[in-house]
Amino acid sequence: MIVDYHMHLRNEREEIAHDTRSVEPFVDAARAAGVDEIGFTEHAYYFSQLRALWSVPYQTERCVYDLDAYVDAVLEARERNLPVKLGLELDYVPGREDETRALLELYPWDYLLGSVHFIDGLGIDSAPRLADEVGVEEMWRRYFEMLGRAARSRLFDSLSHPDLPKIFGDRVEFDYTEICDAIAESGVAVEVSTAGLRKPVGEPYPHPEFLGACRERGIPVTTGSDAHVPRLVGQDFDQALELLRSAGYETVTVLERRQGRQEPLG
Ligand SMILES: [Zn+2]
Ligand SMILES: [Zn+2]
């Protein structure tokens, strides 16, 4: 089984297109790439129903779309027997766990991806950047602290691009023990993402040592391309599978109505 569980429902020009017609090119691209099932995970900060959660300008400026239209578009495609799942890429907002849970339980998600794109109002992968304010080493420390909190919140089914701070090539030597212990305790999966191959860092998320530490602890995985246009669905998945196999993974997590099960990888 091959799943691509991270993509944004857009048209070929990367413009928001939250309608069922726009699902079809993603399904076609998945078939062409040998992907069995896809899941849509639009950024939660685009949706006005979730406006109360957001405070960073990057999020509030974009918060003008209708969550019901997005959910209906994906559910209608599923009713037509297209192999699609309903998900969301949700920024973890520390201290707002109960509110996040209450807002999201109104919808029939198959899964929620947990992301840390901002800390204290500053971006990990967007300007103004946290690294410019506090330095690379401190960015990594704060990022993993926040990712650990996101894991322990149990709001999420999988943690997206789990070593995102490396996106522009900013690296530090890192001991993954503490973060992987937190992830393992919480039961959340981690995402192996090919998006990093298209970024300056030029490698998948997460680093092989990070993934190896996950494998040692029996942490389950999902896979994703983070496609913002249909043609990127399943892109470079041969490299994702190779990374997973070399870490010792033989299964991938298939998610449905927030329940995960393991299926043979490939
Ligand atoms: Zn993301
Ligand atoms: Zn994404």
Tab-separated table of N, CA and C in Angstrom, residues 78-166:
chain	number	residue	atom	x	y	z
A	78	ARG	N	-15.475	11.352	-2.068
A	78	ARG	CA	-15.432	10.030	-1.439
A	78	ARG	C	-16.716	9.254	-1.715
A	79	GLU	N	-17.849	9.973	-1.703
A	79	GLU	CA	-19.127	9.313	-2.006
A	79	GLU	C	-19.152	8.791	-3.435
A	80	ARG	N	-18.367	9.426	-4.303
A	80	ARG	CA	-18.263	8.934	-5.691
A	80	ARG	C	-17.188	7.852	-5.796
A	81	ASN	N	-16.796	7.301	-4.654
A	81	ASN	CA	-15.845	6.189	-4.577
A	81	ASN	C	-14.435	6.518	-5.037
A	82	LEU	N	-14.078	7.787	-4.990
A	82	LEU	CA	-12.675	8.132	-5.240
A	82	LEU	C	-11.877	7.832	-3.965
A	83	PRO	N	-10.612	7.361	-4.132
A	83	PRO	CA	-9.821	6.929	-2.964
A	83	PRO	C	-9.210	8.114	-2.207
A	84	VAL	N	-10.071	8.902	-1.580
A	84	VAL	CA	-9.614	10.115	-0.895
A	84	VAL	C	-10.025	10.113	0.572
A	85	LYS	N	-9.190	10.715	1.380
A	85	LYS	CA	-9.477	10.848	2.803
A	85	LYS	C	-9.572	12.330	3.154
A	86	LEU	N	-10.307	12.585	4.236
A	86	LEU	CA	-10.510	13.963	4.693
A	86	LEU	C	-9.578	14.274	5.860
A	87	GLY	N	-8.672	15.194	5.624
A	87	GLY	CA	-7.739	15.595	6.679
A	87	GLY	C	-7.556	17.093	6.723
A	88	LEU	N	-6.662	17.506	7.605
A	88	LEU	CA	-6.375	18.916	7.795
A	88	LEU	C	-4.937	19.004	8.292
A	89	GLU	N	-4.213	20.029	7.835
A	89	GLU	CA	-2.893	20.306	8.411
A	89	GLU	C	-3.083	21.440	9.415
A	90	LEU	N	-2.894	21.089	10.669
A	90	LEU	CA	-3.295	21.971	11.761
A	90	LEU	C	-2.076	22.434	12.549
A	91	ASP	N	-1.867	23.756	12.602
A	91	ASP	CA	-0.791	24.295	13.438
A	91	ASP	C	-1.137	24.061	14.899
A	92	TYR	N	-0.175	23.559	15.635
A	92	TYR	CA	-0.369	23.376	17.078
A	92	TYR	C	-0.317	24.734	17.763
A	93	VAL	N	-1.367	25.058	18.513
A	93	VAL	CA	-1.395	26.320	19.266
A	93	VAL	C	-1.338	25.970	20.752
A	94	PRO	N	-0.157	26.159	21.388
A	94	PRO	CA	-0.016	25.723	22.784
A	94	PRO	C	-0.977	26.474	23.697
A	95	GLY	N	-1.551	25.742	24.635
A	95	GLY	CA	-2.470	26.346	25.595
A	95	GLY	C	-3.910	26.441	25.109
A	96	ARG	N	-4.129	26.102	23.836
A	96	ARG	CA	-5.483	26.212	23.272
A	96	ARG	C	-6.009	24.839	22.852
A	97	GLU	N	-5.521	23.796	23.539
A	97	GLU	CA	-5.843	22.428	23.136
A	97	GLU	C	-7.338	22.135	23.204
A	98	ASP	N	-7.988	22.543	24.309
A	98	ASP	CA	-9.411	22.210	24.477
A	98	ASP	C	-10.263	22.896	23.413
A	99	GLU	N	-9.915	24.157	23.146
A	99	GLU	CA	-10.653	24.912	22.142
A	99	GLU	C	-10.447	24.311	20.748
A	100	THR	N	-9.222	23.925	20.458
A	100	THR	CA	-8.915	23.302	19.172
A	100	THR	C	-9.746	22.033	19.008
A	101	ARG	N	-9.745	21.225	20.062
A	101	ARG	CA	-10.486	19.957	20.021
A	101	ARG	C	-11.976	20.219	19.794
A	102	ALA	N	-12.529	21.183	20.512
A	102	ALA	CA	-13.969	21.474	20.416
A	102	ALA	C	-14.340	21.962	19.013
A	103	LEU	N	-13.494	22.806	18.407
A	103	LEU	CA	-13.790	23.312	17.063
A	103	LEU	C	-13.719	22.200	16.018
A	104	LEU	N	-12.792	21.272	16.219
A	104	LEU	CA	-12.548	20.276	15.180
A	104	LEU	C	-13.455	19.065	15.275
A	105	GLU	N	-14.027	18.830	16.451
A	105	GLU	CA	-14.834	17.608	16.561
A	105	GLU	C	-16.187	17.736	15.853
A	106	LEU	N	-16.448	18.903	15.278
A	106	LEU	CA	-17.696	19.098	14.525
A	106	LEU	C	-17.617	18.494	13.116
A	107	TYR	N	-16.438	17.988	12.729
A	107	TYR	CA	-16.247	17.498	11.357
A	107	TYR	C	-15.723	16.063	11.357
A	108	PRO	N	-16.077	15.283	10.311
A	108	PRO	CA	-15.728	13.848	10.294
A	108	PRO	C	-14.344	13.545	9.732
A	109	TRP	N	-13.308	14.043	10.378
A	109	TRP	CA	-11.936	13.863	9.879
A	109	TRP	C	-11.520	12.408	9.834
A	110	ASP	N	-10.778	12.058	8.801
A	110	ASP	CA	-10.073	10.778	8.813
A	110	ASP	C	-8.782	10.903	9.614
A	111	TYR	N	-8.184	12.081	9.547
A	111	TYR	CA	-6.968	12.308	10.346
A	111	TYR	C	-6.611	13.788	10.381
A	112	LEU	N	-5.793	14.131	11.370
A	112	LEU	CA	-5.277	15.498	11.500
A	112	LEU	C	-3.754	15.435	11.527
A	113	LEU	N	-3.128	16.230	10.660
A	113	LEU	CA	-1.670	16.370	10.698
A	113	LEU	C	-1.328	17.530	11.626
A	114	GLY	N	-0.355	17.318	12.489
A	114	GLY	CA	0.084	18.377	13.394
A	114	GLY	C	1.350	19.020	12.878
A	115	SER	N	1.343	20.352	12.804
A	115	SER	CA	2.507	21.079	12.293
A	115	SER	C	2.943	22.159	13.267
A	116	VAL	N	4.240	22.443	13.239
A	116	VAL	CA	4.759	23.622	13.937
A	116	VAL	C	5.441	24.479	12.873
A	117	HIS	N	4.738	25.518	12.405
A	117	HIS	CA	5.289	26.458	11.422
A	117	HIS	C	5.696	27.772	12.078
A	118	PHE	N	5.134	28.044	13.269
A	118	PHE	CA	5.383	29.321	13.955
A	118	PHE	C	5.624	29.071	15.437
A	119	ILE	N	6.568	29.817	16.005
A	119	ILE	CA	6.773	29.791	17.452
A	119	ILE	C	6.899	31.243	17.904
A	120	ASP	N	6.119	31.607	18.915
A	120	ASP	CA	6.112	32.987	19.423
A	120	ASP	C	5.935	33.999	18.283
A	121	GLY	N	5.082	33.681	17.340
A	121	GLY	CA	4.767	34.602	16.253
A	121	GLY	C	5.791	34.655	15.126
A	122	LEU	N	6.881	33.894	15.251
A	122	LEU	CA	7.924	33.916	14.221
A	122	LEU	C	7.939	32.598	13.450
A	123	GLY	N	8.306	32.689	12.147
A	123	GLY	CA	8.208	31.544	11.260
A	123	GLY	C	9.389	30.595	11.354
A	124	ILE	N	9.117	29.304	11.188
A	124	ILE	CA	10.182	28.314	11.008
A	124	ILE	C	10.571	28.277	9.527
A	125	ASP	N	9.558	28.307	8.649
A	125	ASP	CA	9.817	28.214	7.208
A	125	ASP	C	9.326	29.452	6.450
A	126	SER	N	8.972	30.514	7.179
A	126	SER	CA	8.523	31.740	6.515
A	126	SER	C	9.049	32.950	7.294
A	127	ALA	N	9.182	34.073	6.597
A	127	ALA	CA	9.667	35.319	7.234
A	127	ALA	C	8.506	36.044	7.916
A	128	PRO	N	8.765	36.772	9.010
A	128	PRO	CA	10.040	36.885	9.728
A	128	PRO	C	10.379	35.594	10.471
A	129	ARG	N	11.641	35.172	10.347
A	129	ARG	CA	12.040	33.845	10.826
A	129	ARG	C	12.573	33.873	12.259
A	130	LEU	N	12.192	32.826	12.994
A	130	LEU	CA	12.676	32.636	14.361
A	130	LEU	C	14.202	32.534	14.392
A	131	ALA	N	14.785	31.865	13.398
A	131	ALA	CA	16.242	31.673	13.372
A	131	ALA	C	16.987	33.003	13.328
A	132	ASP	N	16.411	34.005	12.641
A	132	ASP	CA	17.069	35.313	12.548
A	132	ASP	C	17.032	36.045	13.888
A	133	GLU	N	16.026	35.732	14.690
A	133	GLU	CA	15.845	36.386	15.981
A	133	GLU	C	16.691	35.739	17.077
A	134	VAL	N	16.733	34.404	17.125
A	134	VAL	CA	17.342	33.711	18.272
A	134	VAL	C	18.534	32.832	17.894
A	135	GLY	N	18.817	32.710	16.593
A	135	GLY	CA	19.918	31.851	16.163
A	135	GLY	C	19.432	30.448	15.847
A	136	VAL	N	20.262	29.739	15.079
A	136	VAL	CA	19.865	28.433	14.555
A	136	VAL	C	19.709	27.397	15.675
A	137	GLU	N	20.669	27.358	16.584
A	137	GLU	CA	20.637	26.334	17.630
A	137	GLU	C	19.404	26.479	18.523
A	138	GLU	N	19.123	27.728	18.908
A	138	GLU	CA	17.971	28.002	19.764
A	138	GLU	C	16.657	27.744	19.016
A	139	MET	N	16.635	28.013	17.711
A	139	MET	CA	15.440	27.686	16.921
A	139	MET	C	15.140	26.193	17.012
A	140	TRP	N	16.177	25.376	16.809
A	140	TRP	CA	15.984	23.922	16.866
A	140	TRP	C	15.499	23.487	18.246
A	141	ARG	N	16.102	24.062	19.289
A	141	ARG	CA	15.712	23.674	20.646
A	141	ARG	C	14.239	23.994	20.889
A	142	ARG	N	13.826	25.216	20.534
A	142	ARG	CA	12.433	25.615	20.754
A	142	ARG	C	11.476	24.818	19.875
A	143	TYR	N	11.938	24.507	18.659
A	143	TYR	CA	11.087	23.749	17.746
A	143	TYR	C	10.782	22.367	18.318
A	144	PHE	N	11.821	21.667	18.755
A	144	PHE	CA	11.577	20.309	19.268
A	144	PHE	C	10.804	20.327	20.581
A	145	GLU	N	10.996	21.359	21.380
A	145	GLU	CA	10.200	21.506	22.594
A	145	GLU	C	8.713	21.628	22.220
A	146	MET	N	8.443	22.451	21.196
A	146	MET	CA	7.059	22.661	20.764
A	146	MET	C	6.489	21.403	20.105
A	147	LEU	N	7.317	20.712	19.323
A	147	LEU	CA	6.848	19.482	18.673
A	147	LEU	C	6.497	18.420	19.720
A	148	GLY	N	7.289	18.364	20.783
A	148	GLY	CA	7.010	17.441	21.884
A	148	GLY	C	5.679	17.765	22.552
A	149	ARG	N	5.429	19.064	22.754
A	149	ARG	CA	4.142	19.470	23.327
A	149	ARG	C	2.999	19.115	22.386
A	150	ALA	N	3.225	19.323	21.083
A	150	ALA	CA	2.195	18.976	20.087
A	150	ALA	C	1.880	17.483	20.156
A	151	ALA	N	2.936	16.661	20.273
A	151	ALA	CA	2.728	15.211	20.381
A	151	ALA	C	1.900	14.891	21.619
A	152	ARG	N	2.329	15.450	22.750
A	152	ARG	CA	1.662	15.122	24.019
A	152	ARG	C	0.238	15.656	24.101
A	153	SER	N	-0.109	16.631	23.260
A	153	SER	CA	-1.480	17.171	23.273
A	153	SER	C	-2.489	16.127	22.798
A	154	ARG	N	-2.008	15.133	22.081
A	154	ARG	CA	-2.864	14.090	21.496
A	154	ARG	C	-3.960	14.650	20.594
A	155	LEU	N	-3.695	15.814	20.032
A	155	LEU	CA	-4.648	16.394	19.081
A	155	LEU	C	-4.493	15.780	17.692
A	156	PHE	N	-3.334	15.170	17.434
A	156	PHE	CA	-2.958	14.848	16.063
A	156	PHE	C	-2.784	13.345	15.839
A	157	ASP	N	-2.924	12.951	14.559
A	157	ASP	CA	-2.685	11.555	14.185
A	157	ASP	C	-1.280	11.353	13.636
A	158	SER	N	-0.707	12.403	13.022
A	158	SER	CA	0.668	12.314	12.524
A	158	SER	C	1.296	13.700	12.563
A	159	LEU	N	2.607	13.739	12.778
A	159	LEU	CA	3.338	15.021	12.854
A	159	LEU	C	4.010	15.280	11.502
A	160	SER	N	3.588	16.354	10.832
A	160	SER	CA	4.099	16.618	9.480
A	160	SER	C	5.517	17.166	9.490
A	161	HIS	N	6.219	16.886	8.380
A	161	HIS	CA	7.605	17.361	8.182
A	161	HIS	C	8.300	17.594	9.537
A	162	PRO	N	8.573	16.507	10.285
A	162	PRO	CA	8.936	16.657	11.703
A	162	PRO	C	10.276	17.339	11.987
A	163	ASP	N	11.151	17.455	11.003
A	163	ASP	CA	12.349	18.291	11.229
A	163	ASP	C	12.400	19.461	10.246
A	164	LEU	N	11.270	20.175	10.184
A	164	LEU	CA	11.117	21.340	9.299
A	164	LEU	C	12.214	22.405	9.422
A	165	PRO	N	12.797	22.665	10.623
A	165	PRO	CA	13.798	23.745	10.706
A	165	PRO	C	15.002	23.568	9.788
A	166	LYS	N	15.200	22.371	9.231
A	166	LYS	CA	16.348	22.190	8.333
A	166	LYS	C	16.066	22.700	6.923
